[in-house]
Short mmCIF file of C-alpha atoms and ligand atoms in Angstrom, two decimals:
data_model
loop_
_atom_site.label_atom_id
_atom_site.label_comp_id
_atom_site.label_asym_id
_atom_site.label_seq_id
_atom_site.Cartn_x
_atom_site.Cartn_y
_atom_site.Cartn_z
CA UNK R 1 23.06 53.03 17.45
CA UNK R 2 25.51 50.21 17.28
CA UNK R 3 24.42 46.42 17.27
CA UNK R 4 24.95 45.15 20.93
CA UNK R 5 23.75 42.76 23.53
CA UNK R 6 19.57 42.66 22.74
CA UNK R 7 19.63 44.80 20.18
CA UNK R 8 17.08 43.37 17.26
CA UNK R 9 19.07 43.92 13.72
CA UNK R 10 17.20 44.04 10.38
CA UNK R 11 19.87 43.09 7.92
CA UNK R 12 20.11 41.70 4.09
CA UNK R 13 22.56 38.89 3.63
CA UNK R 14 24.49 36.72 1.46
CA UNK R 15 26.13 33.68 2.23
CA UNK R 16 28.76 32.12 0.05
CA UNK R 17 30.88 28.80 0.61
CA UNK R 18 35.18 29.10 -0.02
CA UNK R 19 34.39 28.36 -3.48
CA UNK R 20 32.22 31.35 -3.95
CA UNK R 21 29.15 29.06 -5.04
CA UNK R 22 25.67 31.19 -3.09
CA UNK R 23 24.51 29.07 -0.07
CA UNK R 24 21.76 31.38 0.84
CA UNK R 25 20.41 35.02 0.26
CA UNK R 26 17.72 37.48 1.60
CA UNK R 27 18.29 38.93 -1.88
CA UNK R 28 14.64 39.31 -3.70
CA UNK R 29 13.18 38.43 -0.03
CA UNK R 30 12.46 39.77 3.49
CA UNK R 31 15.76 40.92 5.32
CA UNK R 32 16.46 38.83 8.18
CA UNK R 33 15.64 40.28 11.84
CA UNK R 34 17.40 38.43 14.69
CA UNK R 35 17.99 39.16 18.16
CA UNK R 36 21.71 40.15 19.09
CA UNK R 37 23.23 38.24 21.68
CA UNK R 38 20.47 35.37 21.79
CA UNK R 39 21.57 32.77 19.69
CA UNK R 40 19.44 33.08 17.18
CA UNK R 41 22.17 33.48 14.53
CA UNK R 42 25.62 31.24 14.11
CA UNK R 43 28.22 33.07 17.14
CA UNK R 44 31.16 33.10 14.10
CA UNK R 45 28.78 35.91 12.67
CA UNK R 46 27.48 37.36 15.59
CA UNK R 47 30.79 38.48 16.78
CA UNK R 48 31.55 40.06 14.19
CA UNK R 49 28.43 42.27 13.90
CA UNK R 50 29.33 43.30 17.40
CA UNK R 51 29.57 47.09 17.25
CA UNK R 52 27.84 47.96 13.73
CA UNK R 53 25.89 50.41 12.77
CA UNK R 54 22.93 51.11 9.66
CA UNK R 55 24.49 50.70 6.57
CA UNK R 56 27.21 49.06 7.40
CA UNK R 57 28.53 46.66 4.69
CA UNK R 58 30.61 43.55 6.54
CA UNK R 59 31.98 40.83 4.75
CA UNK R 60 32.28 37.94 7.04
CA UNK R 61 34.20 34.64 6.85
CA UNK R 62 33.32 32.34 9.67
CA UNK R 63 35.14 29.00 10.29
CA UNK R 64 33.20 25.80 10.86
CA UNK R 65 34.10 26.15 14.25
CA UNK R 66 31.92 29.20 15.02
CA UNK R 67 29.76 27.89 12.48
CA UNK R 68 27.79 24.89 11.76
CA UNK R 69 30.08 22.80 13.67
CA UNK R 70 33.10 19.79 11.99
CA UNK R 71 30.47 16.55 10.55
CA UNK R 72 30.72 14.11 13.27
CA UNK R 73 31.24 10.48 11.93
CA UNK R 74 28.69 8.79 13.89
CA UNK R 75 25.63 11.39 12.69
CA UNK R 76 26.54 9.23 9.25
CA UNK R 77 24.69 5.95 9.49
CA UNK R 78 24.15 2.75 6.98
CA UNK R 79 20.54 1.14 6.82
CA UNK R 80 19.82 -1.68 5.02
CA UNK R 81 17.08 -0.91 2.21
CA UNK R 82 14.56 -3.07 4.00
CA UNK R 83 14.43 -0.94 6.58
CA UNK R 84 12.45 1.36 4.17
CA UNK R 85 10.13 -1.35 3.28
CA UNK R 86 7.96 -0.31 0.10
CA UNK R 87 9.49 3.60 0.69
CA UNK R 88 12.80 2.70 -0.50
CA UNK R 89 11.20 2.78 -4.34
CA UNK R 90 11.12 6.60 -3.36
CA UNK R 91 14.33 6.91 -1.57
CA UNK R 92 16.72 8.62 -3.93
CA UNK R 93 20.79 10.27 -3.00
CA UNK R 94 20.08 13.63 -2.18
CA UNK R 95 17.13 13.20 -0.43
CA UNK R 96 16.05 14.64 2.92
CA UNK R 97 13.68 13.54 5.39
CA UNK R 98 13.10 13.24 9.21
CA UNK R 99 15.06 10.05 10.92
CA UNK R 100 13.60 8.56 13.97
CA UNK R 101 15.87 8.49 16.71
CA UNK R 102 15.88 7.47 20.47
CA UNK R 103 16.66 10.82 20.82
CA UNK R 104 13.57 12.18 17.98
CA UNK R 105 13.20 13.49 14.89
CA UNK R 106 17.16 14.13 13.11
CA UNK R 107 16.68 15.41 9.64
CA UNK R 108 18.86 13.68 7.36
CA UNK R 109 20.39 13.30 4.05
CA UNK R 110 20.38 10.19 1.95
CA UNK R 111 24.51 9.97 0.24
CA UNK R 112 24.52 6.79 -0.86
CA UNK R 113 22.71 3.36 -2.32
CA UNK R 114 24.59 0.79 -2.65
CA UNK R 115 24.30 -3.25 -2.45
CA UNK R 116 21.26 -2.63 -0.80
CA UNK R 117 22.59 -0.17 2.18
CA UNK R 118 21.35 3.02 2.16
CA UNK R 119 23.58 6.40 3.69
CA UNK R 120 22.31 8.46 5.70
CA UNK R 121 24.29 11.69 7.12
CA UNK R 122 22.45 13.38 9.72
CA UNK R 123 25.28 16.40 9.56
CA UNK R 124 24.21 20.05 9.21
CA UNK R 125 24.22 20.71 5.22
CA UNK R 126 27.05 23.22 6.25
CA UNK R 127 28.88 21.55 8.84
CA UNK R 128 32.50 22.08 8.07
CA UNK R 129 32.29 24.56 5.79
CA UNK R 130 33.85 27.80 5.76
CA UNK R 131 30.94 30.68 5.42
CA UNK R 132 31.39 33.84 4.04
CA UNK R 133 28.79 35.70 4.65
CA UNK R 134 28.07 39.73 3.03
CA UNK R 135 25.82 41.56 5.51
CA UNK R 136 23.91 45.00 5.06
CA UNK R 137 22.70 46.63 8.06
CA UNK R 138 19.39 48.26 7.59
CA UNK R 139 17.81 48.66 10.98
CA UNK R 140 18.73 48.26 14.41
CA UNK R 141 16.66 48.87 17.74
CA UNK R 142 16.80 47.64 21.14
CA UNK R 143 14.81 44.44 22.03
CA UNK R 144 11.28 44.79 24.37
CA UNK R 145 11.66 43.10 27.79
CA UNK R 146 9.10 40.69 25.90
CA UNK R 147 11.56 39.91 23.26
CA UNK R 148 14.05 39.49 25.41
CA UNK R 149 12.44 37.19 28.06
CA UNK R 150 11.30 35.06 25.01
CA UNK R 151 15.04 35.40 23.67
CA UNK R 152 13.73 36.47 19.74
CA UNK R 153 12.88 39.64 17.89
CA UNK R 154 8.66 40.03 17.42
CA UNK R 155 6.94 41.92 14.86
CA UNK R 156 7.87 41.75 11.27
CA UNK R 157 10.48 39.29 9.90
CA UNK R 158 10.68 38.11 13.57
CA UNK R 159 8.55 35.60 14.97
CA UNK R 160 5.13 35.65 15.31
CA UNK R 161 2.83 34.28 17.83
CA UNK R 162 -0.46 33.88 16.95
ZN1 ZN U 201 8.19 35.48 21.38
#
């Protein structure tokens, strides 16, 4: 069986930046299941599962583009420390936390304090990076008419309703 449109894929991954430094890993951990097709994984990788089979080993490189996206300049925003009122004793570069927005929640990532202005880059942590991702098929099957009316895989690794 190849991987096609609602077919749920068990894989184990690796994901490296240009540099080689590990991003993320199933290694040690529950393989990831996702549904083909659905969006539940980045489209850059998803294309080029298209068509594999069980153990099939795929290196990947994906560009930002089919990715996490190029940062947009106006998702990075400067707040002045008082804005943080006693919290900004707390507030340290690095880290992350949920921004109120008009539009909700945005998690975020403090960059900078400085003079009393604080960074904040609501970006995607991988937003214009290149991903090179190392994929090992261990399971594929087609979706239930369940799965794919709710557009994700069920059972294990998937999600779970309870
Ligand atoms: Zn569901």
């Amino acid at each position: 069986m190849a991987i096609k449109q609602n077919s749920v894929v068990t894989m184990h991954y690796e994901l490296k930046d240009a540099q080689g430094e590990v991003l993320d890993s199933s290694k040690g951990q529950e393989p990831l299941v996702y549904m083909h097709g659905a969006s539940n994984i980045i489209i850059g990788l998803e294309e080029q599962l298209e068509g594999k089979t069980v153990g099939d080993n795929i290196e990947a490189v994906v560009s930002p583009e089919k990715g996490y996206g190029l940062p947009v300049e106006a998702l990075v925003q400067q707040v002045p420390a008082e804005a943080f009122g006693d919290e900004i004793e707390q507030i340290d570069v690095g880290m992350r936390f949920q921004a109120e927005t008009e539009q909700g929640p945005v998690p975020v990532v403090v960059t900078g304090i400085e003079d009393g202005i604080v960074t904040v880059d609501g970006n995607h942590p991988l937003a214009g990076k290149e991903l090179h991702f190392n994929c090992s098929i261990a399971e594929i099957r087609d979706a239930t008419s369940e799965e794919i009316e709710h557009g994700h895989a069920h059972g294990p690794g998937g999600h779970q309703h309870d």
